[in-house]
Amino acid sequence: MTREALKNCEQTCRALIEYSPHAIVLQSADGTVSYANPFTEHLTGYRVDEFIGKNVLQLMHADELPEIAASLVTLLKRPGDIISISFRILHQRGDWRWLEGSIRNCLHVPEIGALIGSYQDITERKRAEIELRQREERMRLLAREQKAYTEAETARRQLSTIFETITDGVIVCDQNAHILHINAATRALIEQTIDIDASLFSPELTLPEQMLPQDIEDIPLPQASGPLLRIIRGESLSGINAPDVLLYRPDGRPVFINVSGAPIFSDDGEIAGGVAVLRDVTKRHSLEQQLQYSEQKLNRLVDANILGVAVAEIQGKVLEVNDLLVDMLGYSKDELLAPAFRWQSLTPLEMQAGEILALETLEATGSISLREKTFLRKDGSRFPTLTTAAMIDQRRNLFLAIILDISDRKAAEQRKQEFLSMVSHELRTPLTGIVGFLDLALFSIKRLPEIPVSEHDEVIKQITWMLQQAEQHTTIETRLVEALLDVAQMERHTFQLALRPRNLLEIVRDVTITQQQIAETHRIVFEQAEQGSVQVMVDADRIKQVLINYLNNALKYTPGNQEIIVGLEIRKGTARVYVQDKGPGLTTPQQQQIWERFYQADTPVKPGGKKEGLGLGLYIAKVLIEQHHGQVGVESAPGEGSTFWFTLPTLL
């Protein structure tokens, strides 16, 4: 092509661009304008010289900018490619104009080296499209409103019908707790004939004064605590939060009503009223009162810990036990209530057949009569009981068992039998000795004329020894009989004390000295912590009897090479006398039982010693000291000896 032709072609292309009805823009990769044709001013409001140098991306609306930027990034990777875009650009006047066009990537063309954009103004078309969409939206909204109104009217009629046919009472109120509507069930519940419109928003109603709610204890509820007021304050009443209230019908009959409900909110979230649902729970309340009364009686029985109590399934799972039964059985409560534990395991194996038969009888008849039953403790020991049981829930096969530990009674019966045998033996033994020694003495006296005079002294010496032995047995017999007489008087409350002001220090010292003279194989030490006089109001002979009983026990169980300590001390106006030995000591159960009548511990006596007596010494000591307004006690442990003590109030 000739130079002249090329020049003509260039002029033609420039004329086409300069007079194009589209904005033609050359821009760099970052959006900076390097060329704009005159029509650009029509679209942007900027003169060409003002527009050149601006960044097109900075004039675009923020809503479209992210998508266009992403498209440009893709375009820059594709030389010669073209993309279509639509966006808003900020006019020089400050309003937004919609542009539509395309951009070609000519960065690779040396003669161009830019992105070529061609745009046209589509603002009016966009506005028309927006108006059309808005009209269509208004039509759809109107159609929806019409449909909603129709549906609401249908629902209103349905609601009104349902409202009147609901079996529970329903009350609708406004935000001021004025009743707007009540249904037929409410009218029947409160036995009121109220002529109202059946529509949802009837004229306001006011219940008679006698219909104002009371609490279930028949105390008027404070106004702020009324269920309707709680609801319109925004509180939802349901489940455990739904209160029971008491109303009175026109004839004065009470009716218990459970009130549930919730507030009604307006479109702006404000409380516009509330709905309360009323349910007659009079029968339930009556049953609950009966159940509560029964539970209270049962709980009093269980908590009193007078009897062992258990609730279990016929199949054997234990559901509840009281503390006394836990102590009886020696298990922890958790062990007894464990899923794997079974009631039958508390019965010895050889008695299981009888226990199974008893449970079958219980399930069939609902109860079993009082019977003696042996229970098995955790440690394998057994104890006798009087037991009865009754079914308390046939559906769940639950029964209630009541257990009375009769170990003490059985032990008392055993001790009674042992006592009768023991008394017979203990009284007969010294009596037999007395009779025997007296017979021997008489026989020896009768022989005196027949033997030589030279042997008389030896025979008389033997007769004297025999009489001394008879006297010792007489002393033992007398002590046993006196002990029995003392107990008999104590039981009949005819026992008398001769109280006089006495020096306890002298009493204890005299007894200690006398007993030391008798106890040839032991050393009795008197620890005299107090000096001078310790004045007490006592029957001196009876206090001596108590101390002698303590010392006799110590002498019986203490080995001969061990000393026995007697002491007296004053503690806060109370005199405390104690006897400390080095005997075998006592277990805790023995310490609790030694003060009982006829009880004799299984503790072995010292070598060569023997148990004598009826098991009454410590019992008599306890009664005597208590009649002197004092106390008795023992401190002991197996293998560590024992310290028996008693206290007496001192005189000021």
XYZ file of C-alpha atoms in Angstrom:
652
model
C 0.000 0.000 0.000
C 1.256 3.458 -0.922
C 2.003 5.998 1.708
C -0.888 8.112 0.436
C -3.340 5.212 0.720
C -2.110 4.378 4.220
C -2.613 7.976 5.271
C -6.162 7.968 3.907
C -6.947 4.717 5.750
C -5.629 6.142 9.028
C -7.736 9.260 8.645
C -10.789 7.139 7.936
C -10.255 4.980 11.061
C -9.702 8.048 13.218
C -12.900 9.601 11.865
C -14.841 6.419 12.671
C -13.486 6.441 16.251
C -13.917 10.191 16.811
C -17.540 10.165 15.634
C -18.507 6.747 17.017
C -21.817 6.680 19.067
C -19.927 4.539 21.609
C -17.264 5.580 24.055
C -13.908 4.170 22.939
C -11.277 3.992 25.682
C -7.704 2.725 25.741
C -6.545 1.772 29.240
C -3.562 0.101 30.787
C -3.643 -3.191 32.667
C -4.257 -1.353 35.964
C -7.224 0.617 34.481
C -5.516 3.997 33.741
C -6.988 5.762 30.665
C -4.506 6.645 27.885
C -7.040 7.572 25.198
C -10.774 8.410 25.085
C -12.888 9.457 22.117
C -15.178 12.535 22.303
C -18.295 10.458 23.027
C -16.705 9.507 26.348
C -17.556 13.005 27.618
C -21.252 12.303 26.905
C -21.161 9.158 29.083
C -18.957 10.358 31.943
C -19.370 14.137 31.993
C -15.570 14.528 31.930
C -13.775 16.310 29.052
C -11.431 14.052 27.157
C -8.354 15.793 28.550
C -9.863 15.389 32.096
C -10.724 11.743 31.597
C -7.303 10.747 30.257
C -5.121 9.746 33.224
C -8.044 8.659 35.443
C -8.374 5.097 36.631
C -11.606 3.619 35.320
C -11.776 1.060 38.141
C -11.910 3.843 40.752
C -15.041 5.297 39.090
C -16.916 1.985 39.119
C -19.613 1.139 41.699
C -18.334 -0.988 44.564
C -21.064 -3.634 44.031
C -19.792 -4.500 40.508
C -16.081 -3.868 41.061
C -15.089 -7.289 42.512
C -16.663 -9.223 39.628
C -15.153 -6.903 36.961
C -11.716 -7.047 38.571
C -11.860 -10.839 38.498
C -12.870 -10.784 34.812
C -9.976 -8.419 33.978
C -7.492 -10.692 35.728
C -8.707 -13.562 33.521
C -8.591 -11.339 30.387
C -4.983 -10.265 31.006
C -3.973 -13.906 30.822
C -5.536 -14.259 27.338
C -4.003 -11.903 24.670
C -6.493 -11.010 21.926
C -9.485 -12.267 23.955
C -12.585 -10.137 24.574
C -15.058 -9.931 27.508
C -18.498 -8.323 27.920
C -19.197 -6.243 31.013
C -22.012 -4.207 32.569
C -21.388 -1.764 35.412
C -22.219 1.564 37.016
C -19.827 4.472 36.709
C -19.807 7.676 38.714
C -20.798 10.596 36.453
C -19.002 13.889 36.848
C -22.304 15.316 38.203
C -22.227 12.760 41.051
C -24.961 10.369 39.900
C -24.489 6.813 38.728
C -24.824 5.807 35.081
C -25.187 2.265 33.803
C -22.718 1.330 30.987
C -22.558 -1.798 28.891
C -19.755 -2.828 26.551
C -16.754 -5.013 25.884
C -13.000 -4.998 26.455
C -10.394 -6.585 24.163
C -6.871 -7.442 25.311
C -4.492 -5.763 22.828
C -1.566 -5.374 25.181
C 0.430 -7.731 22.957
C -0.048 -5.536 19.848
C 2.987 -3.209 19.643
C 1.091 -0.480 17.816
C -1.667 -0.467 20.527
C -0.251 -1.893 23.780
C -3.527 -1.344 25.732
C -6.926 -2.731 26.616
C -9.561 -1.406 24.180
C -12.940 -0.729 25.757
C -16.140 0.116 23.903
C -19.139 1.280 26.035
C -22.660 2.578 25.623
C -25.127 4.142 28.111
C -27.950 1.746 29.154
C -29.156 3.773 32.158
C -32.690 4.286 30.869
C -33.066 0.676 29.949
C -31.899 -0.355 33.412
C -34.386 2.005 35.046
C -37.186 0.565 32.958
C -36.155 -2.945 33.937
C -36.064 -1.977 37.616
C -39.492 -0.352 37.476
C -40.875 -3.423 35.745
C -39.449 -5.705 38.398
C -40.862 -3.457 41.153
C -44.327 -3.503 39.557
C -44.162 -7.261 39.267
C -43.054 -7.522 42.918
C -45.926 -5.291 44.019
C -48.367 -7.470 42.117
C -46.947 -10.615 43.671
C -47.054 -8.990 47.126
C -50.659 -7.937 46.602
C -51.535 -11.446 45.489
C -49.781 -12.890 48.540
C -51.577 -10.457 50.848
C -54.903 -11.379 49.309
C -54.113 -15.049 49.685
C -52.879 -14.521 53.234
C -56.034 -12.612 54.122
C -58.175 -15.407 52.732
C -56.131 -18.014 54.570
C -56.188 -15.931 57.756
C -59.948 -15.583 57.589
C -60.294 -19.312 57.064
C -57.851 -19.960 59.899
C -59.732 -17.497 62.112
C -62.964 -19.381 61.592
C -61.208 -22.682 62.175
C -59.491 -21.299 65.269
C -62.773 -20.050 66.638
C -64.327 -23.477 66.134
C -61.341 -25.262 67.615
C -61.215 -22.742 70.440
C -64.775 -23.514 71.459
C -64.334 -27.279 71.185
C -61.041 -27.558 73.136
C -61.651 -29.740 76.189
C -59.312 -27.632 78.360
C -60.401 -24.191 79.432
C -58.805 -21.350 77.481
C -58.717 -17.652 78.356
C -57.485 -14.902 76.013
C -56.620 -11.548 77.567
C -55.135 -8.256 76.416
C -51.932 -6.616 77.631
C -53.792 -5.267 80.667
C -55.057 -8.744 81.687
C -58.622 -7.864 80.640
C -60.303 -11.044 79.477
C -61.234 -10.927 75.793
C -62.556 -14.442 75.332
C -63.193 -17.667 77.204
C -64.239 -20.942 75.623
C -67.018 -23.336 76.512
C -64.707 -25.554 78.583
C -63.801 -22.562 80.761
C -67.442 -21.721 81.312
C -68.150 -25.327 82.274
C -65.104 -25.433 84.537
C -66.146 -22.402 86.563
C -69.868 -23.062 86.064
C -70.566 -19.567 84.757
C -73.176 -18.636 82.136
C -71.652 -15.695 80.268
C -73.390 -14.417 77.155
C -70.500 -13.517 74.848
C -69.736 -13.445 71.194
C -67.993 -16.622 70.088
C -65.490 -14.690 67.963
C -61.850 -14.451 69.019
C -62.094 -10.807 70.122
C -65.215 -10.515 72.209
C -66.088 -7.614 74.509
C -64.115 -7.543 77.731
C -65.203 -9.968 80.441
C -64.739 -9.729 84.200
C -64.779 -12.817 86.394
C -66.704 -12.653 89.698
C -64.668 -11.987 92.821
C -65.019 -15.563 94.042
C -63.280 -16.671 90.855
C -60.053 -14.840 91.706
C -57.318 -17.474 92.187
C -55.985 -18.607 95.563
C -52.868 -20.691 96.073
C -53.355 -24.368 96.904
C -53.125 -23.561 100.621
C -56.281 -21.411 100.216
C -54.360 -18.142 100.649
C -55.180 -15.281 98.218
C -52.419 -14.861 95.677
C -50.759 -11.429 95.560
C -51.927 -9.559 92.486
C -48.470 -9.724 90.915
C -48.408 -13.527 91.347
C -51.638 -14.196 89.442
C -51.095 -16.488 86.426
C -52.580 -14.010 83.881
C -50.363 -11.177 85.113
C -47.316 -13.416 84.973
C -48.170 -14.305 81.368
C -48.636 -10.699 80.176
C -45.338 -9.812 81.842
C -43.716 -12.159 79.345
C -43.500 -15.377 81.389
C -44.299 -18.699 79.742
C -46.051 -21.119 82.097
C -45.514 -24.767 81.248
C -44.318 -27.962 82.874
C -43.121 -27.375 86.412
C -43.577 -23.620 85.946
C -47.329 -24.004 85.443
C -48.886 -23.274 88.843
C -51.850 -24.963 90.480
C -54.413 -22.484 91.834
C -57.580 -22.841 93.824
C -60.887 -21.363 92.621
C -64.315 -21.478 94.202
C -67.390 -22.174 92.100
C -70.523 -20.056 92.656
C -71.870 -22.625 95.116
C -68.674 -22.461 97.164
C -67.197 -25.769 96.002
C -63.415 -25.631 95.490
C -61.742 -26.622 92.242
C -57.990 -26.979 91.736
C -56.830 -25.733 88.333
C -53.450 -26.017 86.657
C -52.722 -22.867 84.626
C -50.312 -22.938 81.685
C -49.952 -20.300 79.005
C -47.780 -17.850 77.112
C -47.787 -14.187 76.069
C -49.014 -13.015 72.640
C -46.557 -10.733 70.822
C -47.369 -8.065 68.239
C -45.455 -7.672 64.975
C -43.100 -5.175 66.589
C -42.233 -7.649 69.356
C -44.313 -5.984 72.070
C -46.616 -8.034 74.340
C -50.166 -7.633 73.097
C -51.869 -10.045 75.489
C -51.757 -13.652 76.590
C -53.371 -17.077 76.419
C -53.992 -19.198 79.518
C -54.966 -22.882 79.434
C -56.919 -24.190 82.431
C -57.019 -27.848 83.392
C -59.058 -29.310 86.239
C -56.603 -31.150 88.511
C -58.886 -31.548 91.529
C -58.774 -35.348 91.387
C -55.030 -35.339 90.875
C -54.593 -32.942 93.777
C -56.726 -35.154 96.008
C -54.671 -38.203 95.052
C -51.445 -36.258 95.595
C -52.612 -35.241 99.061
C -53.386 -38.859 99.897
C -50.054 -39.955 98.437
C -48.219 -37.185 100.260
C -49.841 -38.214 103.523
C -48.852 -41.827 102.911
C -45.327 -40.793 101.957
C -45.045 -38.648 105.068
C -46.057 -41.567 107.239
C -43.603 -43.813 105.416
C -40.821 -41.220 105.574
C -41.402 -40.744 109.283
C -41.110 -44.487 109.721
C -37.969 -44.655 107.564
C -36.253 -41.580 109.002
C -37.048 -42.494 112.594
C -34.580 -45.387 112.256
C -36.588 -47.375 114.772
C -36.989 -50.212 112.292
C -34.953 -51.260 109.281
C -36.837 -50.407 106.083
C -36.203 -51.483 102.485
C -37.988 -51.167 99.154
C -37.129 -53.875 96.629
C -38.401 -55.668 93.560
C -39.723 -59.222 93.836
C -36.920 -60.170 91.438
C -34.434 -58.959 94.070
C -33.163 -55.513 93.048
C -33.002 -53.208 96.080
C -34.279 -49.678 95.434
C -34.166 -48.019 98.860
C -32.859 -48.712 102.371
C -32.739 -46.579 105.483
C -29.636 -45.914 107.575
C -30.599 -48.343 110.323
C -30.836 -51.273 107.893
C -27.482 -50.258 106.385
C -25.961 -50.449 109.882
C -27.659 -53.790 110.541
C -26.320 -55.409 107.367
C -22.818 -53.951 107.415
C -22.945 -52.916 103.758
C -22.717 -49.364 102.468
C -25.886 -47.910 100.960
C -24.219 -47.818 97.520
C -23.433 -51.535 97.766
C -27.026 -52.434 98.664
C -28.428 -50.277 95.835
C -25.963 -51.529 93.217
C -27.692 -53.005 90.111
C -26.071 -56.417 90.623
C -27.019 -56.746 94.314
C -29.995 -58.994 95.134
C -32.264 -59.063 98.189
C -32.060 -62.865 98.283
C -28.302 -62.694 98.964
C -29.126 -61.431 102.475
C -30.573 -64.861 103.338
C -28.304 -67.808 104.315
C -28.092 -70.502 101.628
C -29.855 -73.181 103.669
C -32.809 -70.794 104.152
C -33.138 -69.711 100.490
C -35.997 -72.109 99.748
C -38.071 -70.605 102.551
C -37.281 -67.061 101.341
C -38.389 -67.908 97.782
C -41.656 -69.326 99.141
C -42.191 -66.180 101.254
C -41.661 -63.915 98.205
C -44.098 -65.998 96.149
C -46.673 -65.647 98.925
C -46.003 -61.913 99.062
C -46.522 -61.517 95.310
C -49.692 -63.630 95.345
C -51.388 -62.192 98.445
C -49.868 -58.723 98.680
C -48.356 -59.214 102.143
C -46.696 -61.679 104.468
C -47.326 -61.857 108.196
C -44.734 -61.069 110.835
C -42.149 -63.839 110.972
C -38.732 -64.568 112.392
C -36.069 -64.369 109.701
C -32.298 -64.673 109.846
C -30.309 -62.124 107.835
C -26.741 -62.439 106.592
C -24.342 -59.538 107.159
C -21.590 -58.546 104.721
C -18.971 -60.139 106.998
C -20.856 -63.461 106.924
C -22.286 -63.187 110.439
C -25.982 -63.685 111.048
C -28.566 -61.901 113.129
C -32.203 -62.729 113.962
C -35.069 -60.398 113.068
C -38.810 -60.021 113.077
C -39.722 -59.196 109.476
C -42.883 -58.375 107.554
C -43.475 -57.122 104.020
C -46.240 -55.748 101.789
C -46.574 -54.999 98.090
C -46.625 -51.250 97.378
C -46.664 -51.336 93.564
C -48.132 -54.414 91.889
C -47.331 -53.147 88.394
C -43.628 -52.756 89.136
C -43.550 -55.697 91.587
C -42.246 -53.471 94.402
C -42.547 -54.446 98.036
C -41.790 -52.725 101.333
C -39.979 -54.755 103.985
C -39.809 -53.796 107.654
C -37.107 -55.421 109.773
C -36.676 -55.412 113.548
C -33.332 -56.657 114.831
C -34.072 -58.946 117.789
C -30.455 -59.846 118.476
C -30.661 -58.143 121.866
C -33.858 -59.971 122.719
C -32.421 -63.274 121.590
C -29.226 -62.516 123.477
C -31.273 -61.586 126.542
C -33.183 -64.846 126.286
C -29.923 -66.696 125.894
C -28.432 -64.815 128.837
C -31.550 -65.586 130.852
C -31.117 -69.292 130.208
C -27.421 -69.027 130.864
C -28.160 -66.981 133.975
C -30.536 -69.575 135.373
C -27.976 -72.241 134.693
C -25.184 -70.035 136.022
C -27.089 -68.984 139.163
C -27.891 -72.600 139.844
C -24.233 -73.516 139.380
C -22.737 -70.465 141.111
C -24.999 -70.746 144.166
C -24.637 -74.512 144.328
C -20.832 -74.471 144.086
C -20.069 -72.503 147.285
C -22.996 -74.202 149.045
C -21.569 -77.601 148.132
C -18.198 -76.454 149.456
C -19.744 -75.221 152.680
C -21.607 -78.483 153.217
C -18.568 -80.539 152.299
C -16.133 -78.726 154.567
C -18.649 -78.726 157.459
C -19.238 -82.482 157.001
C -15.494 -83.087 157.050
C -15.108 -80.885 160.124
C -17.910 -82.756 161.969
C -16.435 -86.089 160.946
C -13.046 -85.037 162.255
C -14.565 -83.789 165.535
C -16.341 -87.138 166.032
C -13.012 -88.947 165.513
C -11.213 -86.950 168.220
C -12.035 -89.428 171.077
C -10.761 -92.297 168.942
C -7.361 -90.868 168.075
C -4.366 -90.390 170.337
C -4.116 -87.129 172.231
C -0.761 -86.495 170.610
C -2.523 -86.147 167.236
C -5.309 -83.825 168.463
C -3.420 -80.630 167.551
C -2.997 -81.742 163.934
C -6.665 -82.759 163.688
C -7.798 -79.450 165.223
C -5.584 -77.603 162.731
C -7.284 -79.491 159.868
C -10.727 -78.761 161.363
C -9.808 -75.051 161.601
C -8.709 -75.005 157.933
C -11.944 -76.715 156.912
C -14.032 -74.163 158.818
C -12.041 -71.323 157.244
C -12.734 -72.753 153.801
C -16.420 -73.066 154.680
C -16.366 -69.425 155.838
C -14.804 -68.276 152.525
C -17.483 -70.128 150.581
C -20.084 -68.587 152.882
C -18.681 -65.132 152.016
C -18.927 -65.933 148.291
C -22.480 -67.240 148.750
C -23.415 -64.136 150.748
C -21.955 -61.840 148.078
C -23.903 -63.626 145.345
C -27.145 -63.467 147.288
C -26.580 -59.787 148.158
C -25.942 -59.013 144.481
C -29.214 -60.698 143.530
C -31.052 -58.830 146.289
C -29.511 -55.518 145.157
C -30.622 -56.106 141.553
C -34.111 -57.087 142.707
C -34.395 -53.867 144.732
C -33.088 -51.822 141.787
C -35.618 -53.406 139.466
C -38.443 -52.631 141.919
C -37.056 -49.137 142.526
C -36.951 -49.791 146.263
C -33.209 -49.311 146.548
C -32.282 -46.687 149.166
C -29.073 -44.692 149.636
C -27.834 -43.209 152.941
C -26.291 -40.007 151.588
C -23.855 -38.085 153.779
C -21.088 -35.525 153.090
C -17.907 -37.618 152.916
C -14.251 -37.219 151.942
C -13.899 -39.270 148.746
C -10.141 -39.291 149.113
C -10.429 -41.233 152.413
C -12.946 -43.681 150.923
C -10.689 -44.509 147.956
C -7.572 -44.764 150.149
C -9.299 -47.108 152.655
C -10.553 -49.434 149.906
C -7.135 -49.504 148.244
C -5.355 -50.404 151.491
C -7.889 -53.127 152.354
C -7.768 -54.702 148.899
C -3.951 -54.615 148.912
C -3.992 -56.707 152.068
C -6.277 -59.236 150.418
C -4.451 -59.316 147.061
C -1.314 -61.224 147.980
C -0.024 -61.611 144.383
C -0.650 -58.054 143.099
C 0.614 -54.602 143.909
C -2.110 -51.966 144.035
C -0.789 -48.393 143.632
C -2.844 -45.369 144.682
C -2.041 -42.290 142.578
C -3.068 -39.450 144.855
C -3.225 -36.437 142.533
C -5.384 -34.510 145.011
C -4.351 -33.370 148.481
C -6.566 -32.624 151.444
C -10.300 -33.252 151.232
C -12.549 -34.060 148.258
C -16.047 -33.558 149.620
C -18.913 -35.468 147.984
C -22.492 -36.340 148.999
C -22.489 -40.155 148.914
C -23.445 -43.402 150.538
C -19.889 -44.380 151.515
C -20.585 -48.131 151.699
C -22.058 -48.144 148.192
C -19.149 -46.171 146.719
C -16.776 -48.669 148.385
C -18.851 -51.462 146.798
C -18.388 -49.894 143.351
C -14.631 -49.499 143.780
C -14.308 -53.061 145.135
C -16.191 -54.358 142.069
C -13.743 -52.494 139.805
C -10.739 -53.884 141.742
C -12.138 -57.441 141.748
C -12.340 -57.279 137.949
C -8.788 -55.947 137.731
C -7.470 -58.651 140.094
C -9.330 -61.332 138.114
C -7.793 -60.450 134.725
C -4.385 -58.864 135.539
C -1.335 -61.171 135.598
C 0.371 -61.380 139.009
C 3.509 -59.538 137.932
C 1.558 -56.467 136.798
C 0.519 -53.642 139.100
C -2.969 -52.168 139.355
C -3.308 -48.400 139.586
C -6.081 -46.617 141.490
C -6.387 -42.861 140.958
C -8.457 -39.855 141.927
C -8.550 -36.522 140.084
C -10.755 -33.436 139.944
C -12.012 -32.044 136.650
C -14.195 -28.921 136.638
C -16.051 -29.642 139.876
C -16.293 -33.396 139.187
C -14.336 -36.101 140.985
C -13.092 -38.921 138.751
C -11.973 -42.248 140.279
C -10.326 -44.831 138.037
C -8.833 -48.333 138.220
C -6.230 -49.167 135.589
C -5.149 -52.753 134.911
C -2.812 -54.518 132.493
C -5.251 -57.256 131.560
C -6.214 -58.493 128.059
C -8.450 -55.479 127.352
C -11.906 -55.279 125.797
C -13.247 -54.980 122.269
C -15.647 -52.151 121.375
C -18.753 -54.417 121.441
C -17.639 -55.780 124.829
C -17.246 -52.240 126.182
C -20.862 -51.543 125.228
C -22.216 -54.742 126.822
C -20.266 -55.089 130.076
C -22.675 -52.763 131.910
C -25.643 -55.037 131.173
C -27.088 -57.446 133.714
C -25.634 -60.971 133.722
C -23.135 -60.152 130.964
C -19.748 -61.788 131.290
C -17.099 -61.069 128.683
C -15.424 -63.955 126.887
C -12.048 -62.472 127.828
C -9.866 -65.176 129.439
C -8.885 -64.673 133.078
C -5.259 -64.684 134.216
C -3.457 -68.061 134.404
C -4.633 -69.975 137.440
C -7.641 -67.705 137.940
C -11.321 -68.516 137.532
C -14.488 -66.627 136.713
C -16.791 -66.187 139.676
C -20.011 -64.246 140.025
C -23.208 -63.666 138.133
C -22.179 -60.851 135.813
C -23.894 -58.292 138.026
C -20.986 -56.354 139.502
C -20.585 -53.719 136.798
C -24.344 -53.422 136.319
C -24.779 -52.698 140.054
C -21.849 -50.246 139.913
C -23.469 -48.384 137.034
C -26.841 -48.113 138.785
C -25.235 -46.997 142.065
C -23.151 -44.268 140.420
C -26.097 -43.004 138.340
C -28.168 -42.755 141.540
C -25.326 -40.569 142.876
C -25.792 -38.387 139.724
C -22.475 -39.583 138.309
C -21.331 -41.538 135.272
C -19.364 -44.738 134.622
C -17.157 -45.685 131.698
C -14.246 -47.722 130.442
C -11.276 -46.995 128.198
C -9.803 -50.119 126.693
C -8.349 -51.828 123.670
C -7.525 -55.511 123.086
C -4.047 -56.302 124.451
C -3.645 -52.905 126.134
C -5.510 -53.371 129.417
C -8.524 -51.419 130.685
C -9.253 -48.316 132.730
C -12.630 -48.383 134.490
C -13.768 -45.044 135.901
C -16.675 -43.328 137.593
C -17.423 -39.691 138.334
C -19.210 -37.947 141.200
C -20.213 -34.303 141.576
C -18.191 -32.559 144.290
C -19.610 -30.278 146.956
C -18.753 -26.594 146.648
